[in-house]
Amino acid sequence: MSKPPTLKSFKLALIQLGNISANKSENIKHAREMIIKAASAKPDLIVLPECFNSPYGHVHFPVYAEKVGFTPGEPYDIEKSESDSVKMLSSAAKECKTWLIGGSIPERDQKSEEVYNTCTVYNPRGELVAQHRKVHLFDIDIPGKIKFKESETLTGGSTLNFFDTEFARIGLGICYDVRFPELAMISARQGCQVLIYPGAFNMTTGPLHWELLQRGRAIDNQVYFSMCSPARDLNAGYHAWGHSLVVDPMGKVVSEAEEGEEIIYTDIDLQVFNDARAGIPVTKQRRFDVYPNVFV
Ligand SMILES: NC(=O)CCC(=O)C(=O)O
């Protein structure tokens, strides 16, 4: 494992994207416009929400799926990409000279044809540098409230993923992944100082769990934790909670969107990170002699 970059203060932009319709090319076009808009405030990193190019629903995933064909550690030729979303995200990152976490899209594996919920990441040169396939699929059934089964059409990813910038090591997850503290804890143990999960909670669990889970993951690991949601659209089949959020390593909510389309900016502050870890030194007090060694 390489040494993580030393955390530096940086500016984060979350795009709580609205107007996600049945028209994929319109969705891609609108996401591009919003990236350009977000970049006008000169953030170092821009984030899109889960499933930004397609309506959110298991019936839609195979229809909207694109072949990305990225292999970690191998160079990726954007010109030869079969994915319109990847091409747009790459060119927008390059044009804005910014890091970009491209939310997620339904992705079809080039060999197996299995469909994943996949996040791709771009550096300021527009190179595709990392990918995360949602590991834990959103299969829930709360009678009378919400039933959702991603596993009807999606396959879960099987790798943990992070990427290094000049200002931080950033760990990735997607939405339901936040409910599994192991994922965040392993990312933090691998040196991530910031964890960012595109997500789309719903109107039942959103009010109860969205903020609580993120504050929990932030405090457990003394990291900045953030999730970027689509805007709420009551005409859509799935009603997203919205409230894109950034939580600091003390568990304090430092930025929060409302329900509609919005861009929120946050200064990720090195001093806050260092003070949290110095004041409550849990990262140095872990008792690996007592725990089973899964997290060592
Ligand atoms: N897109 C998702 O994974 C939704 C997760 C969610 O709403 C939850 O309660 O968990």
GROMACS .gro file of C-alpha atoms and ligand atoms in nm:
model
  306
    1MET     CA    1   0.000   0.000   0.000
    2SER     CA    2   0.149   0.339  -0.100
    3LYS     CA    3   0.175   0.618   0.155
    4PRO     CA    4  -0.130   0.849   0.139
    5PRO     CA    5  -0.074   1.214   0.042
    6THR     CA    6  -0.069   1.453   0.338
    7LEU     CA    7  -0.412   1.611   0.374
    8LYS     CA    8  -0.426   1.976   0.259
    9SER     CA    9  -0.724   2.207   0.290
   10PHE     CA   10  -0.933   2.208  -0.028
   11LYS     CA   11  -1.266   2.319  -0.171
   12LEU     CA   12  -1.535   2.058  -0.242
   13ALA     CA   13  -1.844   2.115  -0.459
   14LEU     CA   14  -2.148   1.884  -0.447
   15ILE     CA   15  -2.397   1.908  -0.733
   16GLN     CA   16  -2.744   1.808  -0.615
   17LEU     CA   17  -2.858   1.748  -0.971
   18GLY     CA   18  -3.218   1.800  -1.077
   19ASN     CA   19  -3.415   1.736  -1.398
   20ILE     CA   20  -3.308   1.372  -1.432
   21SER     CA   21  -3.552   1.246  -1.695
   22ALA     CA   22  -3.603   0.947  -1.925
   23ASN     CA   23  -3.387   1.119  -2.188
   24LYS     CA   24  -3.029   1.005  -2.132
   25SER     CA   25  -2.861   1.254  -2.364
   26GLU     CA   26  -3.049   1.541  -2.197
   27ASN     CA   27  -2.938   1.411  -1.856
   28ILE     CA   28  -2.576   1.402  -1.970
   29LYS     CA   29  -2.604   1.750  -2.122
   30HIS     CA   30  -2.756   1.894  -1.806
   31ALA     CA   31  -2.492   1.731  -1.584
   32ARG     CA   32  -2.224   1.888  -1.802
   33GLU     CA   33  -2.383   2.234  -1.770
   34MET     CA   34  -2.396   2.196  -1.392
   35ILE     CA   35  -2.031   2.085  -1.372
   36ILE     CA   36  -1.929   2.397  -1.567
   37LYS     CA   37  -2.145   2.609  -1.334
   38ALA     CA   38  -1.998   2.446  -1.021
   39ALA     CA   39  -1.646   2.505  -1.155
   40SER     CA   40  -1.697   2.883  -1.170
   41ALA     CA   41  -1.625   2.898  -0.792
   42LYS     CA   42  -1.294   2.714  -0.855
   43PRO     CA   43  -1.342   2.404  -0.638
   44ASP     CA   44  -1.065   2.142  -0.634
   45LEU     CA   45  -1.314   1.854  -0.652
   46ILE     CA   46  -1.668   1.833  -0.794
   47VAL     CA   47  -1.913   1.550  -0.716
   48LEU     CA   48  -2.228   1.435  -0.898
   49PRO     CA   49  -2.500   1.216  -0.743
   50GLU     CA   50  -2.584   0.847  -0.777
   51CYS     CA   51  -2.745   0.750  -1.108
   52PHE     CA   52  -2.715   1.090  -1.277
   53ASN     CA   53  -2.782   0.979  -1.636
   54SER     CA   54  -3.085   0.754  -1.580
   55PRO     CA   55  -3.405   0.743  -1.376
   56TYR     CA   56  -3.337   0.546  -1.056
   57GLY     CA   57  -3.506   0.203  -1.067
   58HIS     CA   58  -3.404  -0.155  -1.136
   59VAL     CA   59  -3.607  -0.171  -1.458
   60HIS     CA   60  -3.409   0.122  -1.597
   61PHE     CA   61  -3.056   0.001  -1.521
   62PRO     CA   62  -3.016  -0.250  -1.808
   63VAL     CA   63  -3.176  -0.005  -2.053
   64TYR     CA   64  -2.944   0.285  -1.966
   65ALA     CA   65  -2.630   0.078  -1.901
   66GLU     CA   66  -2.311   0.180  -2.082
   67LYS     CA   67  -1.991  -0.015  -2.133
   68VAL     CA   68  -1.700   0.157  -1.958
   69GLY     CA   69  -1.428  -0.110  -1.973
   70PHE     CA   70  -1.196   0.037  -1.707
   71THR     CA   71  -0.934  -0.183  -1.543
   72PRO     CA   72  -0.769  -0.035  -1.231
   73GLY     CA   73  -0.398   0.032  -1.280
   74GLU     CA   74  -0.421   0.016  -1.660
   75PRO     CA   75  -0.429   0.322  -1.889
   76TYR     CA   76  -0.774   0.401  -2.027
   77ASP     CA   77  -0.825   0.547  -2.375
   78ILE     CA   78  -1.116   0.793  -2.351
   79GLU     CA   79  -1.126   0.829  -2.731
   80LYS     CA   80  -1.211   0.460  -2.763
   81SER     CA   81  -1.466   0.459  -2.478
   82GLU     CA   82  -1.812   0.326  -2.567
   83SER     CA   83  -1.965   0.536  -2.286
   84ASP     CA   84  -2.114   0.878  -2.368
   85SER     CA   85  -2.125   0.954  -1.996
   86VAL     CA   86  -1.754   0.880  -1.951
   87LYS     CA   87  -1.665   1.094  -2.253
   88MET     CA   88  -1.864   1.388  -2.115
   89LEU     CA   89  -1.722   1.354  -1.762
   90SER     CA   90  -1.367   1.335  -1.893
   91SER     CA   91  -1.402   1.640  -2.115
   92ALA     CA   92  -1.575   1.842  -1.841
   93ALA     CA   93  -1.300   1.761  -1.587
   94LYS     CA   94  -1.037   1.860  -1.844
   95GLU     CA   95  -1.215   2.181  -1.945
   96CYS     CA   96  -1.265   2.283  -1.578
   97LYS     CA   97  -0.919   2.159  -1.474
   98THR     CA   98  -1.071   1.994  -1.170
   99TRP     CA   99  -1.099   1.655  -1.005
  100LEU     CA  100  -1.441   1.504  -1.069
  101ILE     CA  101  -1.630   1.219  -0.901
  102GLY     CA  102  -1.881   1.135  -1.172
  103GLY     CA  103  -2.167   1.023  -0.945
  104SER     CA  104  -2.274   0.684  -1.072
  105ILE     CA  105  -2.421   0.530  -1.385
  106PRO     CA  106  -2.558   0.188  -1.473
  107GLU     CA  107  -2.256   0.010  -1.626
  108ARG     CA  108  -2.247  -0.309  -1.830
  109ASP     CA  109  -1.934  -0.522  -1.798
  110GLN     CA  110  -1.768  -0.568  -2.137
  111LYS     CA  111  -1.710  -0.940  -2.091
  112SER     CA  112  -1.977  -1.077  -1.856
  113GLU     CA  113  -2.254  -0.832  -1.963
  114GLU     CA  114  -2.348  -0.802  -1.593
  115VAL     CA  115  -2.480  -0.461  -1.493
  116TYR     CA  116  -2.328  -0.262  -1.203
  117ASN     CA  117  -2.399   0.071  -1.033
  118THR     CA  118  -2.065   0.236  -1.102
  119CYS     CA  119  -1.885   0.553  -1.002
  120THR     CA  120  -1.596   0.682  -1.216
  121VAL     CA  121  -1.335   0.943  -1.117
  122TYR     CA  122  -1.137   1.187  -1.336
  123ASN     CA  123  -0.827   1.396  -1.273
  124PRO     CA  124  -0.791   1.758  -1.397
  125ARG     CA  125  -0.638   1.627  -1.722
  126GLY     CA  126  -0.959   1.436  -1.790
  127GLU     CA  127  -0.803   1.093  -1.730
  128LEU     CA  128  -1.023   0.822  -1.581
  129VAL     CA  129  -0.827   0.723  -1.270
  130ALA     CA  130  -1.060   0.518  -1.048
  131GLN     CA  131  -1.385   0.328  -1.044
  132HIS     CA  132  -1.613   0.195  -0.770
  133ARG     CA  133  -1.889  -0.057  -0.835
  134LYS     CA  134  -2.153  -0.040  -0.559
  135VAL     CA  135  -2.068  -0.329  -0.331
  136HIS     CA  136  -2.386  -0.359  -0.122
  137LEU     CA  137  -2.701  -0.365  -0.332
  138PHE     CA  138  -3.006  -0.173  -0.211
  139ASP     CA  139  -3.257  -0.451  -0.143
  140ILE     CA  140  -3.507  -0.344   0.122
  141ASP     CA  141  -3.873  -0.407   0.200
  142ILE     CA  142  -4.043  -0.188   0.461
  143PRO     CA  143  -4.411  -0.286   0.434
  144GLY     CA  144  -4.638   0.000   0.334
  145LYS     CA  145  -4.340   0.231   0.283
  146ILE     CA  146  -4.077   0.121   0.035
  147LYS     CA  147  -3.972  -0.193  -0.148
  148PHE     CA  148  -3.666  -0.176  -0.371
  149LYS     CA  149  -3.453  -0.453  -0.513
  150GLU     CA  150  -3.142  -0.348  -0.703
  151SER     CA  151  -3.039  -0.712  -0.722
  152GLU     CA  152  -3.325  -0.776  -0.970
  153THR     CA  153  -3.096  -0.634  -1.238
  154LEU     CA  154  -2.764  -0.535  -1.077
  155THR     CA  155  -2.459  -0.728  -0.962
  156GLY     CA  156  -2.263  -0.608  -0.658
  157GLY     CA  157  -1.902  -0.496  -0.699
  158SER     CA  158  -1.632  -0.687  -0.519
  159THR     CA  159  -1.355  -0.433  -0.459
  160LEU     CA  160  -1.284  -0.144  -0.222
  161ASN     CA  161  -1.163   0.169  -0.395
  162PHE     CA  162  -0.988   0.496  -0.327
  163PHE     CA  163  -0.784   0.748  -0.527
  164ASP     CA  164  -0.504   0.991  -0.448
  165THR     CA  165  -0.510   1.361  -0.534
  166GLU     CA  166  -0.250   1.627  -0.447
  167PHE     CA  167  -0.468   1.723  -0.146
  168ALA     CA  168  -0.611   1.395  -0.001
  169ARG     CA  169  -0.664   1.023  -0.032
  170ILE     CA  170  -1.035   0.985  -0.104
  171GLY     CA  171  -1.235   0.668  -0.040
  172LEU     CA  172  -1.536   0.577  -0.250
  173GLY     CA  173  -1.869   0.407  -0.183
  174ILE     CA  174  -2.219   0.437  -0.326
  175CYS     CA  175  -2.529   0.507  -0.117
  176TYR     CA  176  -2.638   0.182   0.057
  177ASP     CA  177  -2.264   0.110   0.109
  178VAL     CA  178  -2.283   0.368   0.392
  179ARG     CA  179  -2.481   0.120   0.605
  180PHE     CA  180  -2.181  -0.111   0.621
  181PRO     CA  181  -1.926   0.049   0.856
  182GLU     CA  182  -1.663  -0.205   0.754
  183LEU     CA  183  -1.624  -0.039   0.413
  184ALA     CA  184  -1.561   0.309   0.558
  185MET     CA  185  -1.337   0.170   0.829
  186ILE     CA  186  -1.118  -0.019   0.585
  187SER     CA  187  -1.089   0.292   0.363
  188ALA     CA  188  -0.984   0.498   0.665
  189ARG     CA  189  -0.737   0.229   0.773
  190GLN     CA  190  -0.591   0.250   0.421
  191GLY     CA  191  -0.521   0.619   0.480
  192CYS     CA  192  -0.827   0.792   0.333
  193GLN     CA  193  -0.888   1.123   0.509
  194VAL     CA  194  -1.207   1.196   0.312
  195LEU     CA  195  -1.484   0.952   0.214
  196ILE     CA  196  -1.730   1.048  -0.059
  197TYR     CA  197  -2.034   0.841  -0.155
  198PRO     CA  198  -2.275   0.949  -0.430
  199GLY     CA  199  -2.616   0.844  -0.297
  200ALA     CA  200  -2.994   0.867  -0.332
  201PHE     CA  201  -3.174   0.790  -0.007
  202ASN     CA  202  -3.553   0.778  -0.007
  203MET     CA  203  -3.833   0.956   0.178
  204THR     CA  204  -3.873   0.680   0.441
  205THR     CA  205  -3.516   0.621   0.551
  206GLY     CA  206  -3.380   0.962   0.449
  207PRO     CA  207  -3.524   1.162   0.740
  208LEU     CA  208  -3.412   0.898   0.993
  209HIS     CA  209  -3.081   0.768   0.868
  210TRP     CA  210  -2.917   0.989   0.601
  211GLU     CA  211  -2.750   1.234   0.840
  212LEU     CA  212  -2.708   0.988   1.127
  213LEU     CA  213  -2.518   0.732   0.918
  214GLN     CA  214  -2.285   0.994   0.773
  215ARG     CA  215  -2.212   1.147   1.112
  216GLY     CA  216  -2.150   0.797   1.247
  217ARG     CA  217  -1.904   0.707   0.971
  218ALA     CA  218  -1.728   1.045   1.015
  219ILE     CA  219  -1.691   1.004   1.394
  220ASP     CA  220  -1.597   0.633   1.381
  221ASN     CA  221  -1.309   0.708   1.151
  222GLN     CA  222  -1.233   1.077   1.218
  223VAL     CA  223  -1.264   1.160   0.850
  224TYR     CA  224  -1.459   1.408   0.642
  225PHE     CA  225  -1.765   1.219   0.514
  226SER     CA  226  -1.994   1.336   0.233
  227MET     CA  227  -2.284   1.207   0.025
  228CYS     CA  228  -2.418   1.377  -0.288
  229SER     CA  229  -2.785   1.314  -0.375
  230PRO     CA  230  -3.001   1.394  -0.676
  231ALA     CA  231  -3.264   1.665  -0.617
  232ARG     CA  232  -3.610   1.547  -0.510
  233ASP     CA  233  -3.852   1.508  -0.802
  234LEU     CA  234  -4.204   1.412  -0.693
  235ASN     CA  235  -4.295   1.332  -1.056
  236ALA     CA  236  -4.024   1.065  -1.076
  237GLY     CA  237  -4.076   0.698  -0.990
  238TYR     CA  238  -3.826   0.725  -0.700
  239HIS     CA  239  -3.837   1.022  -0.464
  240ALA     CA  240  -3.485   1.108  -0.350
  241TRP     CA  241  -3.436   1.262  -0.007
  242GLY     CA  242  -3.187   1.524  -0.132
  243HIS     CA  243  -3.001   1.702   0.152
  244SER     CA  244  -2.653   1.642   0.010
  245LEU     CA  245  -2.425   1.665   0.310
  246VAL     CA  246  -2.070   1.719   0.432
  247VAL     CA  247  -1.974   1.614   0.786
  248ASP     CA  248  -1.642   1.698   0.950
  249PRO     CA  249  -1.426   1.453   1.153
  250MET     CA  250  -1.591   1.570   1.480
  251GLY     CA  251  -1.930   1.469   1.338
  252LYS     CA  252  -2.046   1.826   1.278
  253VAL     CA  253  -2.260   1.891   0.969
  254VAL     CA  254  -2.068   2.163   0.787
  255SER     CA  255  -2.279   2.190   0.470
  256GLU     CA  256  -2.623   2.070   0.374
  257ALA     CA  257  -2.840   2.119   0.066
  258GLU     CA  258  -3.218   2.142   0.078
  259GLU     CA  259  -3.436   1.930  -0.157
  260GLY     CA  260  -3.410   2.103  -0.494
  261GLU     CA  261  -3.132   2.141  -0.748
  262GLU     CA  262  -2.841   2.315  -0.578
  263ILE     CA  263  -2.463   2.334  -0.569
  264ILE     CA  264  -2.305   2.344  -0.224
  265TYR     CA  265  -1.941   2.428  -0.153
  266THR     CA  266  -1.739   2.326   0.151
  267ASP     CA  267  -1.387   2.413   0.264
  268ILE     CA  268  -1.232   2.089   0.385
  269ASP     CA  269  -1.014   2.213   0.670
  270LEU     CA  270  -0.686   2.046   0.763
  271GLN     CA  271  -0.689   2.211   1.107
  272VAL     CA  272  -1.029   2.059   1.194
  273PHE     CA  273  -0.904   1.716   1.085
  274ASN     CA  274  -0.581   1.745   1.288
  275ASP     CA  275  -0.757   1.885   1.596
  276ALA     CA  276  -1.014   1.602   1.595
  277ARG     CA  277  -0.744   1.335   1.581
  278ALA     CA  278  -0.521   1.509   1.840
  279GLY     CA  279  -0.802   1.582   2.086
  280ILE     CA  280  -0.970   1.238   2.078
  281PRO     CA  281  -0.686   1.009   1.968
  282VAL     CA  282  -0.894   0.698   1.889
  283THR     CA  283  -0.695   0.637   1.571
  284LYS     CA  284  -0.396   0.564   1.799
  285GLN     CA  285  -0.587   0.389   2.077
  286ARG     CA  286  -0.729   0.095   1.883
  287ARG     CA  287  -0.677  -0.240   2.055
  288PHE     CA  288  -0.586  -0.471   1.769
  289ASP     CA  289  -0.456  -0.713   2.027
  290VAL     CA  290  -0.817  -0.758   2.143
  291TYR     CA  291  -1.010  -0.744   1.814
  292PRO     CA  292  -1.014  -1.019   1.555
  293ASN     CA  293  -0.751  -0.909   1.304
  294VAL     CA  294  -0.988  -0.833   1.014
  295PHE     CA  295  -0.919  -0.457   1.040
  296VAL     CA  296  -0.544  -0.465   1.105
  297LIG     N1  297  -2.969   0.420  -0.356
  297LIG     C1  298  -2.961   0.357  -0.242
  297LIG     O1  299  -2.875   0.273  -0.220
  297LIG     C2  300  -3.061   0.397  -0.140
  297LIG     C3  301  -3.024   0.358   0.000
  297LIG     C4  302  -3.128   0.395   0.099
  297LIG     O2  303  -3.221   0.471   0.071
  297LIG     C5  304  -3.116   0.341   0.234
  297LIG     O3  305  -3.207   0.362   0.314
  297LIG     O4  306  -3.015   0.276   0.264
   0.00000   0.00000   0.00000
